[in-house]
């Protein structure tokens, strides 16, 4: 039969299992506040939110130290410790909510996503800490998740301008991938000494279901179109770099205009990706032309928005250069259609 001490420890462990489950459910209910846009912007800085997140991480560390030997922690210790941790999470959540509403949708989406991750990792951590009578091998990894989610706030954009700039650069990275992929088309036409290579030289065997292409898969006309698409995608990347520059410099700062630019940028990215995909055989020239025109229109809309945000000259210069690239591709496509 278990001793009285063992019975007390078993009772404490069972109580803490329930306490952990209730704690997690409470956090799940409380973080729904993030799903409702704030009626009045609070103006809290990301620095203040980061400090509150650090306190959550320290509170989690206390929980880990207390429950490192298992969940048989006496009520007199577990209750005040969990209450303190809960208070730290509530304060952090309040600061995070107070930072929303004045920096644009992109900024808010990043903060909400990161805040939910902190709340979810804390809930999981407490459940793990209180779940077993023996030391849990998942306790330290779950604590590490809390620390990681809290530390992420130091890397979040500090305002709406920085948030849009970062999102634009992500789209630019995708377009750059398209550029790099298309740049390989035509590389196999000539040897290192400039002389034509045999089509079978150093060619690995290919399975009939392979989705990879090399230069032998292109007709001469198709290869010309593919190279033109590559140049068009390259111009698209340069356009995005040019439009991001005034945001980084701070000459384009009006949040609503920047948000419109980002919305158009996402559509521009998809259009350029479609142009890249269409450059491979079998080519549909009309479809390539349609996607290229869509990219041009998105580029012009981006330029307008960036100009309205504060730097009309930079936006006009960038858009004009891309218009020239589109005209070049359009003429090549029209020539090939004849």
Short mmCIF file of C-alpha atoms in Angstrom, two decimals:
data_model
loop_
_atom_site.label_atom_id
_atom_site.label_comp_id
_atom_site.label_asym_id
_atom_site.label_seq_id
_atom_site.Cartn_x
_atom_site.Cartn_y
_atom_site.Cartn_z
CA UNK A 1 0.00 0.00 0.00
CA UNK A 2 1.28 3.49 -0.73
CA UNK A 3 2.52 5.53 2.18
CA UNK A 4 0.84 8.76 3.23
CA UNK A 5 3.64 10.74 1.56
CA UNK A 6 3.15 8.82 -1.66
CA UNK A 7 -0.59 9.45 -1.54
CA UNK A 8 0.03 13.17 -1.08
CA UNK A 9 2.38 13.19 -4.07
CA UNK A 10 -0.10 11.26 -6.21
CA UNK A 11 -2.88 13.66 -5.25
CA UNK A 12 -0.68 16.65 -6.02
CA UNK A 13 0.25 15.16 -9.40
CA UNK A 14 -3.41 14.54 -10.32
CA UNK A 15 -4.34 18.08 -9.28
CA UNK A 16 -1.55 19.51 -11.41
CA UNK A 17 -2.64 17.49 -14.45
CA UNK A 18 -6.05 19.13 -14.15
CA UNK A 19 -4.44 22.50 -13.48
CA UNK A 20 -2.34 22.22 -16.65
CA UNK A 21 -5.34 21.29 -18.78
CA UNK A 22 -7.38 24.20 -17.42
CA UNK A 23 -4.42 26.55 -17.93
CA UNK A 24 -4.14 25.59 -21.61
CA UNK A 25 -7.89 25.97 -22.17
CA UNK A 26 -7.82 29.39 -20.52
CA UNK A 27 -5.03 30.59 -22.80
CA UNK A 28 -6.90 29.29 -25.85
CA UNK A 29 -9.95 31.34 -24.84
CA UNK A 30 -7.93 34.45 -24.03
CA UNK A 31 -6.02 34.56 -27.31
CA UNK A 32 -9.26 34.84 -29.28
CA UNK A 33 -9.00 38.56 -28.51
CA UNK A 34 -6.41 38.62 -31.30
CA UNK A 35 -9.10 37.70 -33.84
CA UNK A 36 -10.96 40.97 -33.23
CA UNK A 37 -9.41 44.15 -34.70
CA UNK A 38 -8.82 46.79 -32.00
CA UNK A 39 -11.36 49.60 -31.96
CA UNK A 40 -8.78 52.16 -30.86
CA UNK A 41 -5.05 51.79 -31.67
CA UNK A 42 -2.99 51.60 -28.51
CA UNK A 43 0.32 52.76 -29.91
CA UNK A 44 2.45 50.37 -27.85
CA UNK A 45 5.94 49.98 -29.32
CA UNK A 46 7.44 46.66 -30.31
CA UNK A 47 10.15 47.30 -27.73
CA UNK A 48 7.55 47.17 -24.97
CA UNK A 49 6.01 44.01 -26.41
CA UNK A 50 9.45 42.38 -26.57
CA UNK A 51 10.13 43.19 -22.91
CA UNK A 52 6.79 41.62 -21.94
CA UNK A 53 7.69 38.54 -24.00
CA UNK A 54 11.01 38.23 -22.16
CA UNK A 55 9.13 38.15 -18.86
CA UNK A 56 6.98 35.30 -20.20
CA UNK A 57 10.13 33.36 -21.10
CA UNK A 58 11.54 33.89 -17.60
CA UNK A 59 8.25 32.79 -16.05
CA UNK A 60 8.34 29.61 -18.12
CA UNK A 61 11.85 28.93 -16.88
CA UNK A 62 10.60 29.06 -13.28
CA UNK A 63 7.90 26.53 -14.14
CA UNK A 64 10.48 24.25 -15.73
CA UNK A 65 12.73 24.38 -12.65
CA UNK A 66 9.82 23.63 -10.33
CA UNK A 67 8.45 20.71 -12.37
CA UNK A 68 11.76 19.25 -13.53
CA UNK A 69 11.33 16.26 -11.22
CA UNK A 70 7.74 15.51 -12.16
CA UNK A 71 4.26 16.87 -11.50
CA UNK A 72 4.07 16.04 -7.76
CA UNK A 73 4.58 19.71 -6.85
CA UNK A 74 2.59 20.77 -3.74
CA UNK A 75 -0.41 23.03 -4.28
CA UNK A 76 1.16 25.72 -2.12
CA UNK A 77 3.96 26.01 -4.67
CA UNK A 78 2.21 25.16 -7.93
CA UNK A 79 -0.78 27.50 -7.60
CA UNK A 80 1.09 30.80 -7.01
CA UNK A 81 3.68 29.86 -9.62
CA UNK A 82 1.06 29.16 -12.28
CA UNK A 83 -0.84 32.33 -11.35
CA UNK A 84 2.32 34.39 -11.74
CA UNK A 85 3.01 32.81 -15.13
CA UNK A 86 -0.57 33.40 -16.24
CA UNK A 87 -0.34 37.06 -15.19
CA UNK A 88 2.82 37.48 -17.25
CA UNK A 89 1.11 35.98 -20.30
CA UNK A 90 -1.95 38.21 -19.86
CA UNK A 91 0.28 41.29 -19.62
CA UNK A 92 2.17 40.26 -22.73
CA UNK A 93 -1.09 39.68 -24.61
CA UNK A 94 -2.35 43.12 -23.57
CA UNK A 95 0.82 44.79 -24.83
CA UNK A 96 0.64 42.88 -28.13
CA UNK A 97 -3.01 43.84 -28.71
CA UNK A 98 -2.17 47.45 -27.85
CA UNK A 99 0.47 47.53 -30.60
CA UNK A 100 -2.14 46.78 -33.28
CA UNK A 101 -4.26 49.08 -35.39
CA UNK A 102 -1.93 51.90 -36.42
CA UNK A 103 0.75 50.29 -38.59
CA UNK A 104 -1.23 48.57 -41.31
CA UNK A 105 -2.51 45.08 -41.99
CA UNK A 106 0.88 43.51 -42.79
CA UNK A 107 2.39 44.65 -39.49
CA UNK A 108 -0.69 43.51 -37.56
CA UNK A 109 -0.72 40.07 -39.22
CA UNK A 110 2.89 39.49 -38.19
CA UNK A 111 2.29 40.52 -34.58
CA UNK A 112 -0.91 38.46 -34.27
CA UNK A 113 0.76 35.37 -35.74
CA UNK A 114 3.77 35.67 -33.40
CA UNK A 115 1.58 36.39 -30.35
CA UNK A 116 -0.58 33.32 -30.98
CA UNK A 117 2.58 31.23 -31.25
CA UNK A 118 3.73 32.43 -27.83
CA UNK A 119 0.35 31.64 -26.28
CA UNK A 120 0.19 28.21 -27.92
CA UNK A 121 3.74 27.29 -26.93
CA UNK A 122 3.06 28.36 -23.32
CA UNK A 123 -0.10 26.25 -23.22
CA UNK A 124 1.72 23.21 -24.57
CA UNK A 125 4.60 23.77 -22.14
CA UNK A 126 2.38 23.87 -19.07
CA UNK A 127 0.53 20.73 -20.18
CA UNK A 128 3.86 18.93 -20.63
CA UNK A 129 5.19 20.18 -17.28
CA UNK A 130 2.14 18.96 -15.36
CA UNK A 131 1.40 15.74 -17.25
CA UNK A 132 3.67 13.09 -15.71
CA UNK A 133 4.82 12.01 -12.27
CA UNK A 134 8.31 11.30 -13.62
CA UNK A 135 10.60 13.85 -15.30
CA UNK A 136 9.32 14.46 -18.82
CA UNK A 137 11.85 14.26 -21.69
CA UNK A 138 9.67 16.80 -23.49
CA UNK A 139 9.92 19.46 -20.79
CA UNK A 140 13.11 21.15 -21.97
CA UNK A 141 12.16 21.02 -25.68
CA UNK A 142 8.79 22.59 -24.91
CA UNK A 143 10.51 25.27 -22.84
CA UNK A 144 12.81 25.93 -25.79
CA UNK A 145 9.72 26.49 -27.96
CA UNK A 146 8.51 29.12 -25.50
CA UNK A 147 11.88 30.85 -25.51
CA UNK A 148 12.06 30.76 -29.30
CA UNK A 149 8.57 32.18 -29.79
CA UNK A 150 9.26 34.97 -27.28
CA UNK A 151 12.63 35.83 -28.82
CA UNK A 152 10.99 36.12 -32.25
CA UNK A 153 9.53 39.48 -31.23
CA UNK A 154 12.97 41.06 -31.35
CA UNK A 155 13.13 40.24 -35.06
CA UNK A 156 9.68 41.49 -36.03
CA UNK A 157 9.41 44.72 -38.07
CA UNK A 158 9.14 47.75 -35.82
CA UNK A 159 6.49 49.54 -37.88
CA UNK A 160 4.27 49.24 -40.93
CA UNK A 161 6.88 50.56 -43.34
CA UNK A 162 9.40 47.92 -42.28
CA UNK A 163 6.74 45.19 -42.40
CA UNK A 164 5.77 46.02 -45.99
CA UNK A 165 9.41 46.32 -47.01
CA UNK A 166 10.16 42.86 -45.63
CA UNK A 167 7.13 41.35 -47.38
CA UNK A 168 8.13 42.97 -50.68
CA UNK A 169 11.61 41.53 -50.35
CA UNK A 170 10.12 38.06 -49.87
CA UNK A 171 8.30 38.46 -53.18
CA UNK A 172 11.50 39.74 -54.76
CA UNK A 173 13.27 36.58 -53.58
CA UNK A 174 10.63 34.43 -55.29
CA UNK A 175 11.01 36.39 -58.54
CA UNK A 176 14.81 36.03 -58.23
CA UNK A 177 14.35 32.26 -58.06
CA UNK A 178 12.44 32.45 -61.35
CA UNK A 179 15.25 34.53 -62.84
CA UNK A 180 17.91 32.06 -61.70
CA UNK A 181 15.96 29.11 -63.09
CA UNK A 182 15.38 30.71 -66.49
CA UNK A 183 18.98 31.86 -66.68
CA UNK A 184 20.06 28.25 -67.22
CA UNK A 185 18.08 28.03 -70.47
CA UNK A 186 20.47 28.31 -73.40
CA UNK A 187 23.59 27.66 -71.33
CA UNK A 188 24.12 24.31 -73.01
CA UNK A 189 24.19 25.64 -76.52
CA UNK A 190 27.89 26.38 -76.59
CA UNK A 191 30.93 24.76 -75.08
CA UNK A 192 33.48 26.53 -72.94
CA UNK A 193 35.54 27.32 -76.04
CA UNK A 194 32.51 28.69 -77.87
CA UNK A 195 32.16 25.76 -80.26
CA UNK A 196 28.97 23.79 -80.61
CA UNK A 197 28.80 20.65 -78.52
CA UNK A 198 27.30 17.39 -79.64
CA UNK A 199 23.75 16.98 -78.31
CA UNK A 200 24.76 13.70 -76.70
CA UNK A 201 27.98 14.91 -75.04
CA UNK A 202 27.99 14.29 -71.29
CA UNK A 203 24.19 13.96 -71.15
CA UNK A 204 22.92 11.72 -68.34
CA UNK A 205 20.17 9.26 -69.14
CA UNK A 206 16.72 10.69 -68.51
CA UNK A 207 13.54 8.92 -67.58
CA UNK A 208 10.55 9.61 -69.80
CA UNK A 209 8.61 10.99 -66.84
CA UNK A 210 11.30 13.52 -65.86
CA UNK A 211 9.94 17.06 -65.65
CA UNK A 212 13.34 18.64 -66.27
CA UNK A 213 14.21 20.43 -69.49
CA UNK A 214 17.46 21.08 -71.29
CA UNK A 215 18.21 23.04 -74.44
CA UNK A 216 17.51 20.06 -76.71
CA UNK A 217 13.87 20.19 -75.61
CA UNK A 218 13.46 23.64 -77.17
CA UNK A 219 13.00 24.48 -80.83
CA UNK A 220 15.05 27.48 -81.97
CA UNK A 221 12.00 29.75 -81.80
CA UNK A 222 11.03 28.42 -78.38
CA UNK A 223 14.52 29.04 -77.10
CA UNK A 224 14.34 32.66 -78.22
CA UNK A 225 11.02 33.11 -76.44
CA UNK A 226 12.37 31.45 -73.28
CA UNK A 227 15.37 33.79 -73.23
CA UNK A 228 13.06 36.77 -73.69
CA UNK A 229 10.97 35.54 -70.75
CA UNK A 230 14.15 35.26 -68.69
CA UNK A 231 15.04 38.88 -69.49
CA UNK A 232 11.50 39.94 -68.61
CA UNK A 233 11.69 38.16 -65.23
CA UNK A 234 15.06 39.78 -64.60
CA UNK A 235 13.51 43.18 -65.26
CA UNK A 236 10.77 42.25 -62.80
CA UNK A 237 13.33 41.57 -60.10
CA UNK A 238 15.05 44.89 -60.77
CA UNK A 239 11.65 46.61 -60.59
CA UNK A 240 10.99 45.19 -57.12
CA UNK A 241 14.45 46.18 -55.93
CA UNK A 242 13.89 49.70 -57.19
CA UNK A 243 10.47 49.97 -55.53
CA UNK A 244 11.69 48.62 -52.20
CA UNK A 245 14.52 51.17 -52.09
CA UNK A 246 12.36 54.25 -51.33
CA UNK A 247 10.58 52.33 -48.57
CA UNK A 248 13.88 51.36 -46.97
CA UNK A 249 15.16 54.93 -47.31
CA UNK A 250 11.98 56.21 -45.69
CA UNK A 251 10.96 58.41 -48.61
CA UNK A 252 7.83 56.31 -49.07
CA UNK A 253 6.04 55.92 -45.75
CA UNK A 254 2.25 56.34 -46.08
CA UNK A 255 0.93 53.05 -44.73
CA UNK A 256 -2.27 52.59 -46.75
CA UNK A 257 -0.46 53.24 -50.03
CA UNK A 258 2.29 50.80 -49.06
CA UNK A 259 -0.32 48.15 -48.28
CA UNK A 260 -1.84 48.63 -51.74
CA UNK A 261 1.62 48.29 -53.25
CA UNK A 262 2.13 45.01 -51.40
CA UNK A 263 -1.22 43.64 -52.55
CA UNK A 264 -0.29 44.40 -56.16
CA UNK A 265 3.19 42.96 -55.58
CA UNK A 266 1.80 39.55 -54.63
CA UNK A 267 -0.23 39.50 -57.85
CA UNK A 268 2.83 40.71 -59.79
CA UNK A 269 4.89 37.86 -58.32
CA UNK A 270 2.35 35.27 -59.44
CA UNK A 271 2.19 36.78 -62.95
CA UNK A 272 5.98 36.64 -63.33
CA UNK A 273 5.98 33.04 -62.08
CA UNK A 274 3.40 32.21 -64.74
CA UNK A 275 5.54 33.84 -67.43
CA UNK A 276 8.47 31.73 -66.24
CA UNK A 277 6.44 28.53 -66.24
CA UNK A 278 5.07 29.32 -69.70
CA UNK A 279 8.54 29.64 -71.18
CA UNK A 280 8.96 25.84 -71.16
CA UNK A 281 7.64 23.65 -73.98
CA UNK A 282 4.96 23.42 -75.09
CA UNK A 283 4.71 27.21 -75.15
CA UNK A 284 1.41 29.05 -75.40
CA UNK A 285 2.45 32.46 -76.71
CA UNK A 286 -0.95 34.02 -76.10
CA UNK A 287 -0.90 32.87 -72.49
CA UNK A 288 2.63 34.20 -71.97
CA UNK A 289 1.55 37.54 -73.43
CA UNK A 290 -1.50 37.64 -71.16
CA UNK A 291 0.55 36.95 -68.02
CA UNK A 292 3.19 39.46 -69.07
CA UNK A 293 0.51 42.12 -69.55
CA UNK A 294 -0.91 41.25 -66.13
CA UNK A 295 2.56 41.69 -64.63
CA UNK A 296 2.89 45.07 -66.37
CA UNK A 297 -0.43 46.28 -65.02
CA UNK A 298 0.48 45.13 -61.52
CA UNK A 299 3.85 46.87 -61.84
CA UNK A 300 2.15 50.11 -62.85
CA UNK A 301 -0.26 49.83 -59.93
CA UNK A 302 2.67 49.22 -57.57
CA UNK A 303 4.48 52.24 -58.95
CA UNK A 304 1.41 54.41 -58.46
CA UNK A 305 1.03 53.26 -54.85
CA UNK A 306 4.72 53.79 -54.04
CA UNK A 307 4.52 57.23 -55.61
CA UNK A 308 1.49 58.09 -53.48
CA UNK A 309 3.40 56.86 -50.44
CA UNK A 310 5.96 59.60 -50.98
CA UNK A 311 8.56 58.95 -53.72
CA UNK A 312 7.00 59.61 -57.13
CA UNK A 313 10.31 60.02 -58.98
CA UNK A 314 11.73 56.64 -57.91
CA UNK A 315 8.45 54.89 -58.66
CA UNK A 316 8.17 56.48 -62.11
CA UNK A 317 11.74 55.57 -63.05
CA UNK A 318 11.32 51.95 -61.93
CA UNK A 319 7.97 51.50 -63.69
CA UNK A 320 9.20 53.05 -66.94
CA UNK A 321 12.15 50.62 -67.10
CA UNK A 322 9.81 47.67 -66.68
CA UNK A 323 7.46 49.00 -69.36
CA UNK A 324 10.40 48.89 -71.78
CA UNK A 325 11.09 45.26 -70.80
CA UNK A 326 7.45 44.36 -71.40
CA UNK A 327 7.44 46.01 -74.82
CA UNK A 328 10.55 44.03 -75.80
CA UNK A 329 8.89 40.74 -74.80
CA UNK A 330 5.63 41.72 -76.50
CA UNK A 331 7.38 42.38 -79.82
CA UNK A 332 9.24 39.06 -79.68
CA UNK A 333 6.03 37.16 -78.95
CA UNK A 334 4.23 38.93 -81.79
CA UNK A 335 7.06 38.10 -84.17
CA UNK A 336 6.99 34.42 -83.20
CA UNK A 337 3.21 34.23 -83.67
CA UNK A 338 3.55 35.14 -87.36
#
